[in-house]
Amino acid sequence: MTTAALWTTVLVASLACFALKLGGHLVPRSWLASERVSRVTTLVTVALLVSLVVVQGFADGRTLVVDARVPALAVAALALALRAPFILVVVLAAATAAGLRALGWG
């Protein structure tokens, strides 16, 4: 890809993101106030977060992997279930992954 094509792509993507954001601000408040929209936006947020965790936690390119990230996710889930502060959840998960990788797993 040439430099011009790359910058063109970046600028078009930036304009598309700006237009999407602007479109969100132009939606009438009455549309956003309905119970149905509230339920859908909550469910979409959860679905996107779960899909991100699954892809980042269990995938390496186009293959499924079980490495140090899986026990780290389990430790993070346990810490969240025990209502630990978020920074502690992150530190525990990172320490778990780092420790397992130091031991040669993953």
Short mmCIF file of N, CA, C and O in Angstrom, two decimals:
data_model
loop_
_atom_site.label_atom_id
_atom_site.label_comp_id
_atom_site.label_asym_id
_atom_site.label_seq_id
_atom_site.Cartn_x
_atom_site.Cartn_y
_atom_site.Cartn_z
N MET A 1 0.85 -1.17 0.00
CA MET A 1 0.00 0.00 0.00
C MET A 1 0.89 1.24 0.00
O MET A 1 1.82 1.35 0.79
N THR A 2 0.60 2.15 -0.87
CA THR A 2 1.40 3.36 -0.97
C THR A 2 1.07 4.30 0.19
O THR A 2 0.05 4.16 0.86
N THR A 3 1.94 5.26 0.38
CA THR A 3 1.74 6.23 1.46
C THR A 3 0.47 7.04 1.23
O THR A 3 -0.29 7.29 2.17
N ALA A 4 0.22 7.43 -0.01
CA ALA A 4 -0.98 8.20 -0.31
C ALA A 4 -2.24 7.39 -0.03
O ALA A 4 -3.22 7.90 0.53
N ALA A 5 -2.23 6.13 -0.41
CA ALA A 5 -3.40 5.27 -0.17
C ALA A 5 -3.61 5.06 1.32
O ALA A 5 -4.75 5.04 1.80
N LEU A 6 -2.54 4.91 2.06
CA LEU A 6 -2.64 4.74 3.50
C LEU A 6 -3.26 5.96 4.16
O LEU A 6 -4.19 5.85 4.97
N TRP A 7 -2.76 7.16 3.81
CA TRP A 7 -3.30 8.37 4.40
C TRP A 7 -4.74 8.62 3.96
O TRP A 7 -5.55 9.12 4.73
N THR A 8 -5.05 8.27 2.74
CA THR A 8 -6.43 8.40 2.28
C THR A 8 -7.34 7.50 3.10
O THR A 8 -8.43 7.91 3.54
N THR A 9 -6.91 6.28 3.35
CA THR A 9 -7.68 5.35 4.16
C THR A 9 -7.87 5.88 5.58
O THR A 9 -8.97 5.81 6.15
N VAL A 10 -6.81 6.41 6.16
CA VAL A 10 -6.88 6.95 7.52
C VAL A 10 -7.86 8.13 7.56
O VAL A 10 -8.69 8.22 8.48
N LEU A 11 -7.78 9.02 6.60
CA LEU A 11 -8.67 10.18 6.58
C LEU A 11 -10.13 9.78 6.37
O LEU A 11 -11.03 10.31 7.02
N VAL A 12 -10.39 8.84 5.46
CA VAL A 12 -11.76 8.38 5.23
C VAL A 12 -12.32 7.70 6.47
O VAL A 12 -13.47 7.93 6.87
N ALA A 13 -11.50 6.87 7.13
CA ALA A 13 -11.95 6.22 8.36
C ALA A 13 -12.22 7.25 9.45
O ALA A 13 -13.19 7.12 10.21
N SER A 14 -11.38 8.27 9.55
CA SER A 14 -11.59 9.31 10.55
C SER A 14 -12.88 10.07 10.28
O SER A 14 -13.64 10.36 11.21
N LEU A 15 -13.14 10.41 9.03
CA LEU A 15 -14.38 11.10 8.69
C LEU A 15 -15.60 10.22 8.96
O LEU A 15 -16.63 10.72 9.43
N ALA A 16 -15.49 8.92 8.69
CA ALA A 16 -16.60 8.01 8.97
C ALA A 16 -16.87 7.94 10.47
O ALA A 16 -18.03 7.95 10.91
N CYS A 17 -15.82 7.88 11.28
CA CYS A 17 -16.00 7.86 12.74
C CYS A 17 -16.63 9.16 13.23
O CYS A 17 -17.52 9.14 14.08
N PHE A 18 -16.18 10.29 12.68
CA PHE A 18 -16.75 11.57 13.06
C PHE A 18 -18.23 11.64 12.69
O PHE A 18 -19.06 12.10 13.47
N ALA A 19 -18.58 11.17 11.48
CA ALA A 19 -19.97 11.20 11.04
C ALA A 19 -20.84 10.31 11.93
O ALA A 19 -21.98 10.67 12.27
N LEU A 20 -20.31 9.15 12.32
CA LEU A 20 -21.05 8.26 13.21
C LEU A 20 -21.29 8.91 14.57
O LEU A 20 -22.39 8.86 15.12
N LYS A 21 -20.26 9.55 15.09
CA LYS A 21 -20.39 10.23 16.38
C LYS A 21 -21.38 11.39 16.28
O LYS A 21 -22.23 11.57 17.16
N LEU A 22 -21.30 12.15 15.21
CA LEU A 22 -22.22 13.26 15.00
C LEU A 22 -23.65 12.75 14.86
O LEU A 22 -24.59 13.33 15.43
N GLY A 23 -23.81 11.65 14.15
CA GLY A 23 -25.14 11.05 14.01
C GLY A 23 -25.73 10.65 15.35
O GLY A 23 -26.93 10.80 15.59
N GLY A 24 -24.90 10.17 16.25
CA GLY A 24 -25.36 9.81 17.59
C GLY A 24 -25.85 11.01 18.37
O GLY A 24 -26.81 10.92 19.13
N HIS A 25 -25.23 12.15 18.17
CA HIS A 25 -25.66 13.36 18.86
C HIS A 25 -26.94 13.95 18.26
O HIS A 25 -27.63 14.72 18.93
N LEU A 26 -27.23 13.60 17.03
CA LEU A 26 -28.41 14.15 16.37
C LEU A 26 -29.67 13.30 16.57
O LEU A 26 -30.74 13.71 16.14
N VAL A 27 -29.54 12.15 17.22
CA VAL A 27 -30.70 11.30 17.48
C VAL A 27 -31.61 12.00 18.49
O VAL A 27 -31.14 12.48 19.53
N PRO A 28 -32.91 12.09 18.22
CA PRO A 28 -33.81 12.75 19.17
C PRO A 28 -33.84 12.04 20.53
O PRO A 28 -33.78 10.81 20.61
N ARG A 29 -33.91 12.82 21.59
CA ARG A 29 -33.93 12.26 22.95
C ARG A 29 -35.12 11.34 23.18
O ARG A 29 -35.04 10.40 23.95
N SER A 30 -36.21 11.60 22.51
CA SER A 30 -37.40 10.75 22.70
C SER A 30 -37.13 9.32 22.24
O SER A 30 -37.69 8.38 22.79
N TRP A 31 -36.29 9.15 21.24
CA TRP A 31 -35.96 7.79 20.78
C TRP A 31 -35.12 7.06 21.83
O TRP A 31 -35.26 5.85 22.01
N LEU A 32 -34.24 7.78 22.48
CA LEU A 32 -33.35 7.17 23.46
C LEU A 32 -34.01 6.91 24.80
O LEU A 32 -33.51 6.14 25.61
N ALA A 33 -35.14 7.55 25.06
CA ALA A 33 -35.80 7.44 26.35
C ALA A 33 -36.64 6.18 26.49
O ALA A 33 -37.05 5.84 27.60
N SER A 34 -36.90 5.47 25.41
CA SER A 34 -37.78 4.30 25.51
C SER A 34 -37.08 3.14 26.22
O SER A 34 -35.86 3.00 26.18
N GLU A 35 -37.88 2.31 26.85
CA GLU A 35 -37.36 1.15 27.59
C GLU A 35 -36.68 0.15 26.66
O GLU A 35 -35.67 -0.46 26.99
N ARG A 36 -37.25 -0.02 25.47
CA ARG A 36 -36.70 -0.98 24.50
C ARG A 36 -35.28 -0.60 24.07
O ARG A 36 -34.39 -1.45 24.03
N VAL A 37 -35.06 0.66 23.79
CA VAL A 37 -33.72 1.12 23.40
C VAL A 37 -32.75 0.93 24.55
O VAL A 37 -31.60 0.52 24.35
N SER A 38 -33.19 1.20 25.76
CA SER A 38 -32.34 1.03 26.93
C SER A 38 -31.91 -0.44 27.10
O SER A 38 -30.74 -0.72 27.36
N ARG A 39 -32.85 -1.36 26.93
CA ARG A 39 -32.52 -2.80 27.04
C ARG A 39 -31.55 -3.22 25.95
O ARG A 39 -30.59 -3.95 26.21
N VAL A 40 -31.82 -2.78 24.72
CA VAL A 40 -30.96 -3.18 23.60
C VAL A 40 -29.54 -2.64 23.77
O VAL A 40 -28.57 -3.37 23.56
N THR A 41 -29.40 -1.39 24.17
CA THR A 41 -28.06 -0.83 24.34
C THR A 41 -27.30 -1.53 25.47
O THR A 41 -26.09 -1.75 25.36
N THR A 42 -27.99 -1.92 26.52
CA THR A 42 -27.34 -2.67 27.59
C THR A 42 -26.86 -4.03 27.09
O THR A 42 -25.73 -4.44 27.35
N LEU A 43 -27.71 -4.72 26.35
CA LEU A 43 -27.34 -6.04 25.84
C LEU A 43 -26.23 -5.96 24.81
O LEU A 43 -25.34 -6.82 24.78
N VAL A 44 -26.25 -4.96 23.96
CA VAL A 44 -25.20 -4.81 22.95
C VAL A 44 -23.86 -4.54 23.62
O VAL A 44 -22.83 -5.10 23.22
N THR A 45 -23.86 -3.72 24.65
CA THR A 45 -22.63 -3.42 25.37
C THR A 45 -22.04 -4.69 25.98
O THR A 45 -20.83 -4.95 25.85
N VAL A 46 -22.86 -5.49 26.62
CA VAL A 46 -22.38 -6.74 27.23
C VAL A 46 -21.89 -7.70 26.15
O VAL A 46 -20.82 -8.32 26.30
N ALA A 47 -22.62 -7.82 25.06
CA ALA A 47 -22.21 -8.73 23.98
C ALA A 47 -20.88 -8.32 23.37
O ALA A 47 -20.02 -9.18 23.10
N LEU A 48 -20.67 -7.04 23.16
CA LEU A 48 -19.40 -6.57 22.61
C LEU A 48 -18.25 -6.82 23.57
O LEU A 48 -17.17 -7.24 23.16
N LEU A 49 -18.47 -6.60 24.86
CA LEU A 49 -17.42 -6.83 25.84
C LEU A 49 -17.07 -8.32 25.93
O LEU A 49 -15.90 -8.69 25.96
N VAL A 50 -18.08 -9.17 25.95
CA VAL A 50 -17.83 -10.62 26.00
C VAL A 50 -17.09 -11.09 24.76
O VAL A 50 -16.14 -11.88 24.85
N SER A 51 -17.48 -10.61 23.59
CA SER A 51 -16.80 -11.04 22.37
C SER A 51 -15.35 -10.56 22.36
O SER A 51 -14.46 -11.30 21.92
N LEU A 52 -15.10 -9.37 22.87
CA LEU A 52 -13.72 -8.88 22.95
C LEU A 52 -12.89 -9.75 23.89
O LEU A 52 -11.76 -10.12 23.56
N VAL A 53 -13.44 -10.10 25.04
CA VAL A 53 -12.71 -10.95 26.00
C VAL A 53 -12.44 -12.32 25.40
O VAL A 53 -11.33 -12.85 25.51
N VAL A 54 -13.41 -12.90 24.72
CA VAL A 54 -13.22 -14.23 24.12
C VAL A 54 -12.16 -14.19 23.03
O VAL A 54 -11.27 -15.04 22.99
N VAL A 55 -12.24 -13.20 22.16
CA VAL A 55 -11.27 -13.13 21.06
C VAL A 55 -9.87 -12.87 21.60
O VAL A 55 -8.90 -13.51 21.17
N GLN A 56 -9.73 -11.96 22.55
CA GLN A 56 -8.40 -11.65 23.08
C GLN A 56 -7.89 -12.71 24.04
O GLN A 56 -6.67 -12.86 24.21
N GLY A 57 -8.78 -13.46 24.67
CA GLY A 57 -8.36 -14.43 25.66
C GLY A 57 -8.12 -15.83 25.14
O GLY A 57 -7.33 -16.59 25.69
N PHE A 58 -8.79 -16.19 24.06
CA PHE A 58 -8.73 -17.57 23.61
C PHE A 58 -8.28 -17.72 22.16
O PHE A 58 -8.29 -18.82 21.63
N ALA A 59 -7.90 -16.65 21.50
CA ALA A 59 -7.55 -16.74 20.08
C ALA A 59 -6.14 -16.24 19.86
O ALA A 59 -5.65 -15.34 20.52
N ASP A 60 -5.50 -16.87 18.88
CA ASP A 60 -4.20 -16.43 18.41
C ASP A 60 -4.25 -16.50 16.89
O ASP A 60 -4.06 -17.56 16.31
N GLY A 61 -4.59 -15.40 16.28
CA GLY A 61 -4.80 -15.42 14.84
C GLY A 61 -6.12 -16.10 14.54
O GLY A 61 -7.17 -15.66 14.99
N ARG A 62 -6.05 -17.20 13.81
CA ARG A 62 -7.27 -17.93 13.45
C ARG A 62 -7.42 -19.23 14.22
O ARG A 62 -8.24 -20.07 13.86
N THR A 63 -6.63 -19.42 15.27
CA THR A 63 -6.70 -20.67 16.04
C THR A 63 -7.08 -20.38 17.49
O THR A 63 -6.80 -19.31 18.02
N LEU A 64 -7.73 -21.35 18.10
CA LEU A 64 -8.04 -21.28 19.52
C LEU A 64 -6.84 -21.78 20.31
O LEU A 64 -6.23 -22.79 19.95
N VAL A 65 -6.50 -21.09 21.37
CA VAL A 65 -5.36 -21.48 22.19
C VAL A 65 -5.74 -21.46 23.66
O VAL A 65 -6.62 -20.71 24.08
N VAL A 66 -5.08 -22.31 24.42
CA VAL A 66 -5.20 -22.28 25.88
C VAL A 66 -3.80 -22.05 26.40
O VAL A 66 -2.95 -22.94 26.36
N ASP A 67 -3.56 -20.83 26.85
CA ASP A 67 -2.26 -20.49 27.39
C ASP A 67 -2.45 -19.76 28.72
O ASP A 67 -3.48 -19.93 29.36
N ALA A 68 -1.50 -18.97 29.12
CA ALA A 68 -1.54 -18.31 30.43
C ALA A 68 -2.69 -17.31 30.56
O ALA A 68 -3.06 -16.94 31.67
N ARG A 69 -3.25 -16.90 29.43
CA ARG A 69 -4.35 -15.93 29.50
C ARG A 69 -5.62 -16.54 30.09
O ARG A 69 -6.41 -15.86 30.75
N VAL A 70 -5.83 -17.83 29.87
CA VAL A 70 -7.06 -18.48 30.35
C VAL A 70 -7.12 -18.51 31.87
O VAL A 70 -8.11 -18.07 32.47
N PRO A 71 -6.09 -19.00 32.58
CA PRO A 71 -6.14 -18.93 34.05
C PRO A 71 -6.17 -17.48 34.55
O PRO A 71 -6.79 -17.20 35.58
N ALA A 72 -5.53 -16.57 33.83
CA ALA A 72 -5.56 -15.15 34.23
C ALA A 72 -6.99 -14.62 34.15
O ALA A 72 -7.43 -13.87 35.03
N LEU A 73 -7.73 -15.01 33.12
CA LEU A 73 -9.14 -14.63 33.01
C LEU A 73 -9.96 -15.23 34.15
O LEU A 73 -10.85 -14.58 34.69
N ALA A 74 -9.65 -16.47 34.51
CA ALA A 74 -10.36 -17.12 35.61
C ALA A 74 -10.09 -16.39 36.93
O ALA A 74 -11.01 -16.17 37.73
N VAL A 75 -8.85 -16.02 37.15
CA VAL A 75 -8.51 -15.27 38.38
C VAL A 75 -9.21 -13.92 38.38
O VAL A 75 -9.75 -13.49 39.41
N ALA A 76 -9.25 -13.26 37.23
CA ALA A 76 -9.94 -11.97 37.15
C ALA A 76 -11.44 -12.13 37.41
O ALA A 76 -12.04 -11.32 38.12
N ALA A 77 -12.03 -13.18 36.86
CA ALA A 77 -13.46 -13.41 37.08
C ALA A 77 -13.74 -13.69 38.56
O ALA A 77 -14.72 -13.19 39.12
N LEU A 78 -12.88 -14.47 39.20
CA LEU A 78 -13.04 -14.75 40.63
C LEU A 78 -12.90 -13.47 41.46
O LEU A 78 -13.70 -13.22 42.37
N ALA A 79 -11.90 -12.66 41.12
CA ALA A 79 -11.71 -11.41 41.86
C ALA A 79 -12.90 -10.47 41.67
O ALA A 79 -13.33 -9.81 42.62
N LEU A 80 -13.45 -10.43 40.46
CA LEU A 80 -14.63 -9.60 40.23
C LEU A 80 -15.84 -10.14 41.00
O LEU A 80 -16.64 -9.36 41.52
N ALA A 81 -15.97 -11.46 41.05
CA ALA A 81 -17.08 -12.06 41.80
C ALA A 81 -16.97 -11.75 43.29
O ALA A 81 -17.98 -11.63 43.98
N LEU A 82 -15.75 -11.62 43.77
CA LEU A 82 -15.53 -11.28 45.18
C LEU A 82 -15.55 -9.77 45.41
O LEU A 82 -15.24 -9.30 46.51
N ARG A 83 -15.90 -9.02 44.36
CA ARG A 83 -16.04 -7.56 44.41
C ARG A 83 -14.74 -6.85 44.77
O ARG A 83 -14.72 -5.86 45.52
N ALA A 84 -13.63 -7.34 44.22
CA ALA A 84 -12.35 -6.68 44.41
C ALA A 84 -12.31 -5.39 43.58
O ALA A 84 -12.98 -5.29 42.56
N PRO A 85 -11.53 -4.41 44.03
CA PRO A 85 -11.38 -3.19 43.22
C PRO A 85 -10.79 -3.52 41.85
O PRO A 85 -9.99 -4.46 41.71
N PHE A 86 -11.18 -2.75 40.85
CA PHE A 86 -10.79 -3.06 39.48
C PHE A 86 -9.27 -3.11 39.30
O PHE A 86 -8.76 -3.99 38.61
N ILE A 87 -8.54 -2.19 39.92
CA ILE A 87 -7.09 -2.20 39.77
C ILE A 87 -6.49 -3.48 40.34
O ILE A 87 -5.55 -4.04 39.78
N LEU A 88 -7.06 -4.00 41.41
CA LEU A 88 -6.60 -5.26 41.98
C LEU A 88 -6.90 -6.42 41.04
O LEU A 88 -6.09 -7.34 40.88
N VAL A 89 -8.05 -6.38 40.38
CA VAL A 89 -8.40 -7.41 39.40
C VAL A 89 -7.37 -7.44 38.28
O VAL A 89 -6.88 -8.51 37.89
N VAL A 90 -7.02 -6.27 37.78
CA VAL A 90 -6.04 -6.19 36.69
C VAL A 90 -4.68 -6.69 37.16
O VAL A 90 -4.01 -7.46 36.46
N VAL A 91 -4.26 -6.28 38.35
CA VAL A 91 -2.95 -6.70 38.87
C VAL A 91 -2.91 -8.21 39.10
O VAL A 91 -1.93 -8.88 38.75
N LEU A 92 -3.97 -8.77 39.67
CA LEU A 92 -4.01 -10.22 39.90
C LEU A 92 -3.97 -11.00 38.59
O LEU A 92 -3.25 -12.00 38.48
N ALA A 93 -4.72 -10.56 37.60
CA ALA A 93 -4.73 -11.25 36.31
C ALA A 93 -3.36 -11.15 35.64
O ALA A 93 -2.84 -12.14 35.11
N ALA A 94 -2.77 -9.97 35.68
CA ALA A 94 -1.45 -9.79 35.07
C ALA A 94 -0.40 -10.62 35.79
O ALA A 94 0.47 -11.25 35.15
N ALA A 95 -0.45 -10.65 37.10
CA ALA A 95 0.51 -11.44 37.88
C ALA A 95 0.34 -12.93 37.60
O ALA A 95 1.33 -13.67 37.50
N THR A 96 -0.89 -13.38 37.46
CA THR A 96 -1.14 -14.78 37.15
C THR A 96 -0.56 -15.15 35.79
O THR A 96 0.16 -16.15 35.65
N ALA A 97 -0.84 -14.34 34.79
CA ALA A 97 -0.31 -14.61 33.45
C ALA A 97 1.21 -14.54 33.44
O ALA A 97 1.87 -15.42 32.86
N ALA A 98 1.78 -13.54 34.10
CA ALA A 98 3.23 -13.41 34.14
C ALA A 98 3.88 -14.58 34.87
O ALA A 98 4.90 -15.12 34.43
N GLY A 99 3.28 -14.98 35.99
CA GLY A 99 3.84 -16.10 36.73
C GLY A 99 3.80 -17.40 35.94
O GLY A 99 4.78 -18.15 35.92
N LEU A 100 2.70 -17.65 35.28
CA LEU A 100 2.60 -18.87 34.48
C LEU A 100 3.56 -18.84 33.28
O LEU A 100 4.14 -19.87 32.93
N ARG A 101 3.70 -17.68 32.68
CA ARG A 101 4.66 -17.59 31.56
C ARG A 101 6.09 -17.75 32.05
O ARG A 101 6.92 -18.33 31.35
N ALA A 102 6.38 -17.25 33.26
CA ALA A 102 7.73 -17.42 33.83
C ALA A 102 8.01 -18.88 34.12
O ALA A 102 9.16 -19.32 34.04
N LEU A 103 6.95 -19.63 34.43
CA LEU A 103 7.12 -21.07 34.68
C LEU A 103 7.16 -21.87 33.39
O LEU A 103 7.31 -23.10 33.42
N GLY A 104 6.99 -21.20 32.26
CA GLY A 104 7.10 -21.87 30.97
C GLY A 104 5.79 -22.29 30.36
O GLY A 104 5.78 -23.02 29.36
N TRP A 105 4.67 -21.87 30.92
CA TRP A 105 3.38 -22.26 30.35
C TRP A 105 2.77 -21.09 29.59
O TRP A 105 2.51 -20.05 30.16
N GLY A 106 2.55 -21.28 28.33
CA GLY A 106 1.92 -20.24 27.53
C GLY A 106 2.91 -19.32 26.93
O GLY A 106 2.70 -18.31 26.42
#
